[in-house]
PDB file of C-alpha atoms in Angstrom:
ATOM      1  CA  UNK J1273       2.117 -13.383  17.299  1.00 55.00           C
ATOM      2  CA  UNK J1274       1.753 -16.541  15.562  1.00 65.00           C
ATOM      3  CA  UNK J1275       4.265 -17.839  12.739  1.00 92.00           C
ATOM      4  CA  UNK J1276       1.685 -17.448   9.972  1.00 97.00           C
ATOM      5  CA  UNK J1277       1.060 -13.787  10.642  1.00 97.00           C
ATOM      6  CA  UNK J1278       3.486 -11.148  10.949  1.00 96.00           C
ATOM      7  CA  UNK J1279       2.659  -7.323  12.256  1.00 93.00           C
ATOM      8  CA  UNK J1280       3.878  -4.636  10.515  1.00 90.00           C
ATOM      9  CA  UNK J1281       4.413  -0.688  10.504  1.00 81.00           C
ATOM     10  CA  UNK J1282       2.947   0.772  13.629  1.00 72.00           C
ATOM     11  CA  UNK J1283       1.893  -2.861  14.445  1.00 67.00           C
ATOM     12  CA  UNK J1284       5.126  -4.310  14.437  1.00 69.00           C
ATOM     13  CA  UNK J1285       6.432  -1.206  16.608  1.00 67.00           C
ATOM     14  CA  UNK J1286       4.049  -1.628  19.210  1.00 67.00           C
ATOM     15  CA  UNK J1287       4.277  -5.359  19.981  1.00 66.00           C
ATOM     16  CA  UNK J1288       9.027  -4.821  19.923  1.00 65.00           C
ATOM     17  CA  UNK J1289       8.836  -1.293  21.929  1.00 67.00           C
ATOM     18  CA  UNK J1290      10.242   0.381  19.084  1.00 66.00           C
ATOM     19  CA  UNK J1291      10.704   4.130  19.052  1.00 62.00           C
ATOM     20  CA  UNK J1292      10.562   6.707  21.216  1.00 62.00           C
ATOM     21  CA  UNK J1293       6.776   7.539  21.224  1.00 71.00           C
ATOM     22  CA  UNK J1294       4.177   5.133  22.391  1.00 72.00           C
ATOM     23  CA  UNK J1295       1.914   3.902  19.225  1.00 75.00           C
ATOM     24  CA  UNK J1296      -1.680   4.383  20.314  1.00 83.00           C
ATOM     25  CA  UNK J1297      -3.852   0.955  20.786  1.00 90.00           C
ATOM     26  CA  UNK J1298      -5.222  -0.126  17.887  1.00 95.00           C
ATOM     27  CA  UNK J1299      -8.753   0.063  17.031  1.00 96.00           C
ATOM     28  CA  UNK J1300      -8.614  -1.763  13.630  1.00 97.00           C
ATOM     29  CA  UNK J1301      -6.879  -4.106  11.867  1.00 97.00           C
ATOM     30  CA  UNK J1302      -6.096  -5.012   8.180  1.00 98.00           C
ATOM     31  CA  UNK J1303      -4.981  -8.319   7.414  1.00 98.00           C
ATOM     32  CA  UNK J1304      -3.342  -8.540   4.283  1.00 98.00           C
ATOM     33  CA  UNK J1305      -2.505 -11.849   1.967  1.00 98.00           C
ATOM     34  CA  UNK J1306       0.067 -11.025  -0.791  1.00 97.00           C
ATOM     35  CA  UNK J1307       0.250 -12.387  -4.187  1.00 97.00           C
ATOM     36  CA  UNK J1308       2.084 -15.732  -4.767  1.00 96.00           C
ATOM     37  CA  UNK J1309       5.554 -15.974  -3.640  1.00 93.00           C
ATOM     38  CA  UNK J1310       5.036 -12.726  -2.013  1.00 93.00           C
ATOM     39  CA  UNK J1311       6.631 -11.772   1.393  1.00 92.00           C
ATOM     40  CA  UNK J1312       5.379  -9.587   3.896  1.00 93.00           C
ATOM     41  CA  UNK J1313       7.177  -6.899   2.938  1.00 92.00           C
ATOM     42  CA  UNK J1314       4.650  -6.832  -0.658  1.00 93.00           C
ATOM     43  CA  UNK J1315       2.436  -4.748   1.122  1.00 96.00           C
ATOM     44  CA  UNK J1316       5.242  -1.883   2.899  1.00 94.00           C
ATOM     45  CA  UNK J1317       3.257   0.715   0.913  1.00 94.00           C
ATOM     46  CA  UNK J1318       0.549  -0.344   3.411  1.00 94.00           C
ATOM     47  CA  UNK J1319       2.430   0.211   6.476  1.00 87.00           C
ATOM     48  CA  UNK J1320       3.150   4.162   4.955  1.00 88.00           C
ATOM     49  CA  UNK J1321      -0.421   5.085   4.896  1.00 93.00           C
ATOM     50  CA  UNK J1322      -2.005   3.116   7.465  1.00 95.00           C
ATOM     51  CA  UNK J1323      -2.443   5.500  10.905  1.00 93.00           C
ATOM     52  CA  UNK J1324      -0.804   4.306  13.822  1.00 92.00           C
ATOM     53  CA  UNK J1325      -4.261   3.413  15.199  1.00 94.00           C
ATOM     54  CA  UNK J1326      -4.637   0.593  12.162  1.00 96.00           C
ATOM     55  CA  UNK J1327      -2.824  -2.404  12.738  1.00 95.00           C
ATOM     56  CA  UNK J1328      -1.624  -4.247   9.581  1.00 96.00           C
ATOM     57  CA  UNK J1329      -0.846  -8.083   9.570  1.00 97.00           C
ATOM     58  CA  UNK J1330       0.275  -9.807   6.081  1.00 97.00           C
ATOM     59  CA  UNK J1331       0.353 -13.674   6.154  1.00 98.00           C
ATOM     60  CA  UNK J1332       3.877 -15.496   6.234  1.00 96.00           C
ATOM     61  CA  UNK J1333       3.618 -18.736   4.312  1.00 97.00           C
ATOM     62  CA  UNK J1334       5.613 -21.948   4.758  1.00 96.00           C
ATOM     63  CA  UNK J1335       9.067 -21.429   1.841  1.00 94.00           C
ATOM     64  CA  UNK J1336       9.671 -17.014   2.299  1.00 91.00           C
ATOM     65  CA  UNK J1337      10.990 -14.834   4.560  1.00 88.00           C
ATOM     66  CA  UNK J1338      11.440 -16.234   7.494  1.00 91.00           C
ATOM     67  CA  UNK J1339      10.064 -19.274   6.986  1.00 94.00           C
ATOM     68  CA  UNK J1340      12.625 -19.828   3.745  1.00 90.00           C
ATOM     69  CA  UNK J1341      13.357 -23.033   5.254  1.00 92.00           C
ATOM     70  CA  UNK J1342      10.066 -24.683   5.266  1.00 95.00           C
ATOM     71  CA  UNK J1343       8.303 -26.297   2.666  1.00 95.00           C
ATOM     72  CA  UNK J1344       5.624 -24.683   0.895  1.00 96.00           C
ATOM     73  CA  UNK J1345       2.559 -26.118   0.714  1.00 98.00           C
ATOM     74  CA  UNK J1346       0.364 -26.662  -2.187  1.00 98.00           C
ATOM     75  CA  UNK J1347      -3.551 -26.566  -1.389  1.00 98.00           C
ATOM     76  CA  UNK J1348      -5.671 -24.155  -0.623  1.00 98.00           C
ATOM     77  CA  UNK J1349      -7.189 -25.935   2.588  1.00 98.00           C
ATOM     78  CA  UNK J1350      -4.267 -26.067   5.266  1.00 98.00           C
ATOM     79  CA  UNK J1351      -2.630 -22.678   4.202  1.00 98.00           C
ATOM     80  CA  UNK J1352      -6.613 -21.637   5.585  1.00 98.00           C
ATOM     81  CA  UNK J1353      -6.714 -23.628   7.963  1.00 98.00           C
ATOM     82  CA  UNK J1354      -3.389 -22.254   9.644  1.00 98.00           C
ATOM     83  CA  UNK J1355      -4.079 -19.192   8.898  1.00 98.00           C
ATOM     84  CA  UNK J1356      -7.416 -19.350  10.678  1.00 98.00           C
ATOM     85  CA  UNK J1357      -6.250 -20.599  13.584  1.00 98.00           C
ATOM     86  CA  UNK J1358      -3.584 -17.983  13.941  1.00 98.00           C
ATOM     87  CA  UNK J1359      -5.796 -15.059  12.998  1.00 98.00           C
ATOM     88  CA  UNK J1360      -8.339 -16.113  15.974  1.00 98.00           C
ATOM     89  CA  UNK J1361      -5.648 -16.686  17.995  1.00 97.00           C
ATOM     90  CA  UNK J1362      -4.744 -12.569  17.664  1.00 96.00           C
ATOM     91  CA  UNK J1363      -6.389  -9.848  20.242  1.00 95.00           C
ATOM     92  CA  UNK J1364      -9.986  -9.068  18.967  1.00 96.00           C
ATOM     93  CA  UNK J1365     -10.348  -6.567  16.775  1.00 97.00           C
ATOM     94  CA  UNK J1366     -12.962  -5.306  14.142  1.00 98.00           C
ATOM     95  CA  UNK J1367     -11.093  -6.066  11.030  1.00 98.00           C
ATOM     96  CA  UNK J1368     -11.211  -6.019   7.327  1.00 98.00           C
ATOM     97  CA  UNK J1369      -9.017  -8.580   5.042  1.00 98.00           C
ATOM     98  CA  UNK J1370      -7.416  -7.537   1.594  1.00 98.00           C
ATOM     99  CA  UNK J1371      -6.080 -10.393  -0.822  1.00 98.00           C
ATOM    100  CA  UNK J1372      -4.220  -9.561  -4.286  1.00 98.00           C
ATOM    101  CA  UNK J1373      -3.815 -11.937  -6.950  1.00 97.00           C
ATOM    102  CA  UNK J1374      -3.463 -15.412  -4.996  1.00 98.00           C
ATOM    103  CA  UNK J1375      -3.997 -13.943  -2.003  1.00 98.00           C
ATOM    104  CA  UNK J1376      -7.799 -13.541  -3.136  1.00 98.00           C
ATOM    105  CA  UNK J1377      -8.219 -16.778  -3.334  1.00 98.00           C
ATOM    106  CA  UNK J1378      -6.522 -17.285   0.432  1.00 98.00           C
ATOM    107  CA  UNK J1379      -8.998 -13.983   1.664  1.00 98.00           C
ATOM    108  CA  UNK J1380     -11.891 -15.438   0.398  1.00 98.00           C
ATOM    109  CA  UNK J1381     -11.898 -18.969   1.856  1.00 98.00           C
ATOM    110  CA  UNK J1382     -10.066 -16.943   5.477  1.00 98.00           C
ATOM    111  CA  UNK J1383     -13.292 -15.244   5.191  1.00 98.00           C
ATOM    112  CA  UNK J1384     -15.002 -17.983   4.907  1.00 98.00           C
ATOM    113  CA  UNK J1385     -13.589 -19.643   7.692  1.00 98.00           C
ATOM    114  CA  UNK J1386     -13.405 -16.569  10.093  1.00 98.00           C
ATOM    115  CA  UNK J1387     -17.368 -16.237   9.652  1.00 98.00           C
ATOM    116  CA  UNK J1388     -17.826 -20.215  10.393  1.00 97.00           C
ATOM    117  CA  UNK J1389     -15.469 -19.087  13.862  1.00 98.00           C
ATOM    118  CA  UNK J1390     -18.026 -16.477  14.708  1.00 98.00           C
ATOM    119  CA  UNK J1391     -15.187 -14.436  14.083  1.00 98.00           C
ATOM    120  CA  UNK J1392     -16.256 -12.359  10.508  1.00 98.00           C
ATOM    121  CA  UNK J1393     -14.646  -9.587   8.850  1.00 98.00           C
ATOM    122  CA  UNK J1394     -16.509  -6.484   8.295  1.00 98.00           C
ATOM    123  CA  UNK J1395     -15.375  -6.364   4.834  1.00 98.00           C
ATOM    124  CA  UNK J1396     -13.269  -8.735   2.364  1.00 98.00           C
ATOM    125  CA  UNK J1397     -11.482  -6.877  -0.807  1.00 98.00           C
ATOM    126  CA  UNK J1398     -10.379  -9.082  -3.182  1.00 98.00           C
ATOM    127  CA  UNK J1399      -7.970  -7.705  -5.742  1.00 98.00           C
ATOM    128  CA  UNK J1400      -6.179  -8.712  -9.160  1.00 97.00           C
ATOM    129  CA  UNK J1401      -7.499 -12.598  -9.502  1.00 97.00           C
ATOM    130  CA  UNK J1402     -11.234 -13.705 -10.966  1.00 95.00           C
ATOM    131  CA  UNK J1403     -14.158 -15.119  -9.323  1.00 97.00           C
ATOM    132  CA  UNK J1404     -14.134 -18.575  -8.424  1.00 96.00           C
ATOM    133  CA  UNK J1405     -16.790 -18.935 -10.957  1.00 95.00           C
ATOM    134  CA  UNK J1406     -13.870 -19.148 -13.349  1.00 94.00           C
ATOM    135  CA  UNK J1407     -11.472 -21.840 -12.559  1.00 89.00           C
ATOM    136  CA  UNK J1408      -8.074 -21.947 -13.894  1.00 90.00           C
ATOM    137  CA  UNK J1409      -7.656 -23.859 -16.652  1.00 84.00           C
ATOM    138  CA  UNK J1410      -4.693 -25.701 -18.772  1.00 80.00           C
ATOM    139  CA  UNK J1411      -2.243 -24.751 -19.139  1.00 87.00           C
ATOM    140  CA  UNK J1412      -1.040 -23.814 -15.846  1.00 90.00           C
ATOM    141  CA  UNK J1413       1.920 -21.638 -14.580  1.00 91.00           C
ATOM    142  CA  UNK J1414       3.105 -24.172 -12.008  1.00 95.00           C
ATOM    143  CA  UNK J1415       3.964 -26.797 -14.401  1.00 90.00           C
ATOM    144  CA  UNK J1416       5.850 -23.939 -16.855  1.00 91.00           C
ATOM    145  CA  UNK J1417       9.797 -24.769 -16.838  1.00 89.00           C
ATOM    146  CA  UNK J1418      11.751 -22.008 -14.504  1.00 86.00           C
ATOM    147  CA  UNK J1419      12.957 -20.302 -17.663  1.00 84.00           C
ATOM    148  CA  UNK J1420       9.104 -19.754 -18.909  1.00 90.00           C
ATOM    149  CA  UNK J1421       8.092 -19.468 -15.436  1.00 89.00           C
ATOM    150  CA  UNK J1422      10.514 -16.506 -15.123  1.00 86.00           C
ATOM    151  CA  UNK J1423       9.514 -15.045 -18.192  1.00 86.00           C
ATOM    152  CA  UNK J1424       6.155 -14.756 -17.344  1.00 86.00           C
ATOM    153  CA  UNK J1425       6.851 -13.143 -14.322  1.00 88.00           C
ATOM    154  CA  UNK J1426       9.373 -10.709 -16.120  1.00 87.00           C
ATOM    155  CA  UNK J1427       6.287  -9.651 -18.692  1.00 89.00           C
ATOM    156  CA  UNK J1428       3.859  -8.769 -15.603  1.00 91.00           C
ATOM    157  CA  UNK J1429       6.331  -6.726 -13.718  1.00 87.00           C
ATOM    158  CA  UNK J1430       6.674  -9.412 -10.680  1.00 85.00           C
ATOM    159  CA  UNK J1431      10.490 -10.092 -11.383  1.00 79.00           C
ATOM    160  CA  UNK J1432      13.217  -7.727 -12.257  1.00 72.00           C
ATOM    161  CA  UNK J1433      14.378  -8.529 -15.747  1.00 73.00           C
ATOM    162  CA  UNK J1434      17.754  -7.622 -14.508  1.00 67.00           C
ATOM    163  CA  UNK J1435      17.325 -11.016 -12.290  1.00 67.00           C
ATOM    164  CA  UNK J1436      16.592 -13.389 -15.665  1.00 67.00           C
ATOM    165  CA  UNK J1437      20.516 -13.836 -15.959  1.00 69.00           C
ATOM    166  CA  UNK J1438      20.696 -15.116 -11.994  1.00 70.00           C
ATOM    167  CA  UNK J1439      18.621 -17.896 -11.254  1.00 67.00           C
ATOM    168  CA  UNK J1440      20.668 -19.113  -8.429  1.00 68.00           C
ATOM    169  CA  UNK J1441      19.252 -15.365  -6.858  1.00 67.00           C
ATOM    170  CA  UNK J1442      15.743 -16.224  -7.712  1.00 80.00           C
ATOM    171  CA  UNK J1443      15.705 -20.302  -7.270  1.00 81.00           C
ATOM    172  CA  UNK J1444      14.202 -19.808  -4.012  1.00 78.00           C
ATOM    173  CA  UNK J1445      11.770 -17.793  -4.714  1.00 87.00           C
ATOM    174  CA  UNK J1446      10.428 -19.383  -7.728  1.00 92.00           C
ATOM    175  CA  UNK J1447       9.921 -22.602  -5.473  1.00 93.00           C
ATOM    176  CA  UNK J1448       7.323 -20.887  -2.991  1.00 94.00           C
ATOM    177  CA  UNK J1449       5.521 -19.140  -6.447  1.00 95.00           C
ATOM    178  CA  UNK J1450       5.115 -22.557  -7.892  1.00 96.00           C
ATOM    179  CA  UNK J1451       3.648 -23.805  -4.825  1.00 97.00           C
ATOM    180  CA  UNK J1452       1.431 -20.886  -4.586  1.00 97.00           C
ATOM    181  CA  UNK J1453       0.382 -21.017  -8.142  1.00 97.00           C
ATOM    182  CA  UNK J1454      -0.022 -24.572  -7.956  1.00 98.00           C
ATOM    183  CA  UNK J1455      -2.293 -24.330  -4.991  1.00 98.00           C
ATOM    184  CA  UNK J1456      -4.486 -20.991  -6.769  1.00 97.00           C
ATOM    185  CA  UNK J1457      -4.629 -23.295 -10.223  1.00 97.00           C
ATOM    186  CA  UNK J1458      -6.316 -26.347  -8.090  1.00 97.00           C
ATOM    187  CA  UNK J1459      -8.511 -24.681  -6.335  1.00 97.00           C
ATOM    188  CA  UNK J1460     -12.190 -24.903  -6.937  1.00 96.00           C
ATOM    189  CA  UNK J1461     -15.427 -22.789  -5.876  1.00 96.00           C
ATOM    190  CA  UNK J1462     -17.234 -24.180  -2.801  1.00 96.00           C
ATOM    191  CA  UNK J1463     -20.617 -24.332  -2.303  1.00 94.00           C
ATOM    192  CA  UNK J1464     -21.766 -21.593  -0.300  1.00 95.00           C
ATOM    193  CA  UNK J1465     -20.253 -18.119  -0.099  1.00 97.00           C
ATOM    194  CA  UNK J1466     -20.036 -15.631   2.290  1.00 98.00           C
ATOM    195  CA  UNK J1467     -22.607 -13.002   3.862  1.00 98.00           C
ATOM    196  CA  UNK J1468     -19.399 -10.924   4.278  1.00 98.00           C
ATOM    197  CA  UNK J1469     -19.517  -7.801   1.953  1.00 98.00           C
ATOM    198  CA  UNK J1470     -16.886  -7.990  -0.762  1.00 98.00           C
ATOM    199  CA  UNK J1471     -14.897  -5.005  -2.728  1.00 98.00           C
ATOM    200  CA  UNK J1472     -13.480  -6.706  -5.999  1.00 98.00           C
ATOM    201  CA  UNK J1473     -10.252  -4.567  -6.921  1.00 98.00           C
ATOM    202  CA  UNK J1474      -8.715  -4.744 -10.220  1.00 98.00           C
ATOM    203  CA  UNK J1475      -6.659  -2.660 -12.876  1.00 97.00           C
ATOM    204  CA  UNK J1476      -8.390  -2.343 -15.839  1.00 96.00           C
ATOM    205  CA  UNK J1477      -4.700  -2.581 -17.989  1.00 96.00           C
ATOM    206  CA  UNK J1478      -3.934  -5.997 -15.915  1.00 96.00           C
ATOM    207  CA  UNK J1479      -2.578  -8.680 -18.503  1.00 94.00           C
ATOM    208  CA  UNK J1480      -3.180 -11.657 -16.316  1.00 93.00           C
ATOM    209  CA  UNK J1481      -6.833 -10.361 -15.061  1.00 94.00           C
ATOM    210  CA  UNK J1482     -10.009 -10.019 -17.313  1.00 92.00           C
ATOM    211  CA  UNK J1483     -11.217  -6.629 -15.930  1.00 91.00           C
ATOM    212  CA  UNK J1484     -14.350  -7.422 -16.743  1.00 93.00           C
ATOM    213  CA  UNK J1485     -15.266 -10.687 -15.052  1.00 95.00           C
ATOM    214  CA  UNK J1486     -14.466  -8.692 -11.789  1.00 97.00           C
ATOM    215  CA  UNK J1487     -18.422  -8.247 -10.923  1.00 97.00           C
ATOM    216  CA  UNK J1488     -19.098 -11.247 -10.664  1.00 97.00           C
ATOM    217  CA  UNK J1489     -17.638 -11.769  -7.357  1.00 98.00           C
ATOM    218  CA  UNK J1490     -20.918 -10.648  -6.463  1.00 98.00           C
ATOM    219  CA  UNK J1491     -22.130 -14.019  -6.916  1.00 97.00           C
ATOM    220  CA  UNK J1492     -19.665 -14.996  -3.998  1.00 98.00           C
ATOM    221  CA  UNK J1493     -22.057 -12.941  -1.166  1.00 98.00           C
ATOM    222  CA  UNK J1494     -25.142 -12.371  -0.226  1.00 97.00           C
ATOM    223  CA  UNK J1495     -23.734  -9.255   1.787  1.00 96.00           C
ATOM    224  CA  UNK J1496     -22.950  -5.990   0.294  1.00 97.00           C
ATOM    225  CA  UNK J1497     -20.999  -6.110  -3.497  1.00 98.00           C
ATOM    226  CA  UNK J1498     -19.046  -2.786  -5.063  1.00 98.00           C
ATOM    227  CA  UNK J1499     -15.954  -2.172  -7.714  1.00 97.00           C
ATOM    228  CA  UNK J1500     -13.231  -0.152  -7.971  1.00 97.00           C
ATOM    229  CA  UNK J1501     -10.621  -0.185 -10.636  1.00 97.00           C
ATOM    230  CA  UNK J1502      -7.509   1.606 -11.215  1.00 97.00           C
ATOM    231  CA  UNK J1503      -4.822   1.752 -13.608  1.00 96.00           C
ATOM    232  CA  UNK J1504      -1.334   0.290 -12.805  1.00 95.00           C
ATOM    233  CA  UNK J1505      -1.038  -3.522 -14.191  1.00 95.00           C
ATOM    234  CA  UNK J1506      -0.957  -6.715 -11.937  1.00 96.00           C
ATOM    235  CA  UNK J1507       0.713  -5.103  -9.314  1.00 96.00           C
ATOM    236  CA  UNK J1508      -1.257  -1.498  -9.090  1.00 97.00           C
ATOM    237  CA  UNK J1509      -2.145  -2.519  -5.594  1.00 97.00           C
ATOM    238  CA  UNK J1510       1.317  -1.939  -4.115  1.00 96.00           C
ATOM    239  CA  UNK J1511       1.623   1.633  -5.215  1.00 96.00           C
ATOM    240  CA  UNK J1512       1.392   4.074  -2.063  1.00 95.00           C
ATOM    241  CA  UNK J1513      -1.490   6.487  -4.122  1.00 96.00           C
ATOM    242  CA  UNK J1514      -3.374   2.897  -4.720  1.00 97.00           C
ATOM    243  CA  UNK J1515      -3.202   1.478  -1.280  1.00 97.00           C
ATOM    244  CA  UNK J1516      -4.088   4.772   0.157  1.00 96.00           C
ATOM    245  CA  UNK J1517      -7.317   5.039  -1.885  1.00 97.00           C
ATOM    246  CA  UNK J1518      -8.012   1.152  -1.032  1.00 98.00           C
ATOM    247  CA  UNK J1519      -7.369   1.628   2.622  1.00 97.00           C
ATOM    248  CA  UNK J1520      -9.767   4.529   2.448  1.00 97.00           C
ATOM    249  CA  UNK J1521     -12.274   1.584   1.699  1.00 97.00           C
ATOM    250  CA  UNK J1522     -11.343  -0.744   4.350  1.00 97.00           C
ATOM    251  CA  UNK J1523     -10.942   1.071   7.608  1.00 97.00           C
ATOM    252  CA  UNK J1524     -13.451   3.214   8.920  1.00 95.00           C
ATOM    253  CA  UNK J1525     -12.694   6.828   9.235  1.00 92.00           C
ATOM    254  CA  UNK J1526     -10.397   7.569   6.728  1.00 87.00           C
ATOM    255  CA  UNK J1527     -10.465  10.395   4.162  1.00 69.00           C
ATOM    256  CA  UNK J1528     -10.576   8.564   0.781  1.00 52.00           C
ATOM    257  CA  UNK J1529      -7.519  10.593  -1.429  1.00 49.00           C
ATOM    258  CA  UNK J1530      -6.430  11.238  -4.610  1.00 41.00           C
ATOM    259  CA  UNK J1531      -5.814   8.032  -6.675  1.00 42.00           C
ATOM    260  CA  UNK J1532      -5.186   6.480  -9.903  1.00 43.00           C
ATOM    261  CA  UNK J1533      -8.446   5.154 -10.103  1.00 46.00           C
ATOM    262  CA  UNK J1534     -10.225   4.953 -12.750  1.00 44.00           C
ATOM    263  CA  UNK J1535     -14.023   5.226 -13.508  1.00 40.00           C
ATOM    264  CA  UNK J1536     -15.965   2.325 -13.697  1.00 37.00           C
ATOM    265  CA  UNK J1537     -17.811   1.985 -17.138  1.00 35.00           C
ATOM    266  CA  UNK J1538     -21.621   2.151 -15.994  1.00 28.00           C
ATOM    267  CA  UNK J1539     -22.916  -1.074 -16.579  1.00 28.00           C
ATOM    268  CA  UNK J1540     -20.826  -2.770 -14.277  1.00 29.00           C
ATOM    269  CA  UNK J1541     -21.023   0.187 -11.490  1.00 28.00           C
ATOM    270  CA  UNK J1542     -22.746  -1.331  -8.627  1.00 25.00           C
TER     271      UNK J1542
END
């Protein structure tokens, strides 16, 4: 599998032999981007409630995980651009990509890209980060100092307060989040969207979110357009009862369950 993707759950079992039953052949695949600074491992409440069937790959970025060691990179154009590449580089599959905070902005332009391949998803959900209609603006997070940097990550549940006393645990970290945030702060909307149909995601108690800018990712497609929203904060899509009821929306055939999700307020149902 390339460097910039890495399989998981059943996924990851089926391409190292693991275990002592064989993992059926996939028919589907999620590809996941995490939020910034995020490893792989963000999304292991995916790999509990996807069916063996579903394969799940979650981009590994330059500066985490295994790629500690490399420096991250701080646009929005090659982290695509390698991640394109690697993505059509996979075994074809019908597939459906899910983004959360910065990784919206990294699922939207893959989509993008995938569709200009010939290679489209059936679906994109974008999750926990605004249209590009509304471009970050001063001041940003990636110039904030690593104490206020820390801080703000501390007040949206993204770092363990008991880590604000050990930066020399999180210094590593915080280098691939700056880069991330650096490269989500930068980027701009392009000038055409997608004809892939989009599912905007978001928690309607986020603090770093306005909950109700979240329909306008319509504006983003001329495909399909719907909304769910949940409770949970910035990070509600990592819970397993929220990533069940938001796989129930990517992959075909599954049984949508009980969720936290909340109702939509009806002028923004679409």
């Amino acid at each position: 599998m390339s460097g910039w993707w890495m399989a998981v759950g059943a996924g990851a079992r089926r391409r190292t032999g693991a275990g002592r039953e064989p993992v059926p052949r996939p028919r589907y695949r999620v590809v996941a981007l995490p939020h910034a600074g995020g490893w792989p491992s963000a999304f292991r409440s995916w790999w509990q409630v996807l069916p063996e069937d579903v394969e799940c790959v979650v981009a590994q970025l330059p500066g985490r995980g295994v790629r500690i060691n490399e420096p991250p990179l701080t646009r929005v154009e090659p982290l695509v651009d390698a991640l394109g590449r690697g993505l059509a580089e996979l075994e074809p599959l019908p597939y459906a990509i899910i983004g959360h905070s910065f990784g919206s902005v990294l699922g939207y332009e893959l989509a993008r890209a995938m569709e200009q391949k010939g290679l489209p998803p059936a679906l994109l959900a974008v999750s926990a980060r605004q249209p590009p209609c509304f471009p970050s603006e001063p001041p940003f997070a990636h110039l904030r100092s690593d104490t206020e940097l820390l801080e703000h990550l501390t007040d949206i549940g993204g770092m363990s307060p008991v880590l604000m006393d050990r930066p020399d645990l999180v210094q590593p970290s915080l280098r691939a989040i700056r880069a991330d945030l650096e490269a989500m702060e930068t980027y701009r909307r392009p000038l055409s969207g997608t004809r892939v149909p989009i599912l905007a995601l978001s928690a309607v108690d986020d603090p770093v979110v306005v909950h109700d800018r979240m329909h306008l990712w319509s504006l983003e497609t001329s495909g399909g357009f719907s909304r769910q929203a949940f409770t949970g904060g910035h990070f509600y899509l990592y819970t397993p009862a929220n990533a069940a009821a938001v796989a129930a929306r990517l992959v075909p055939g599954l049984d949508t369950p009980r969720s936290s999700a909340a109702p939509l307020p009806s002028p923004l149902a679409r």
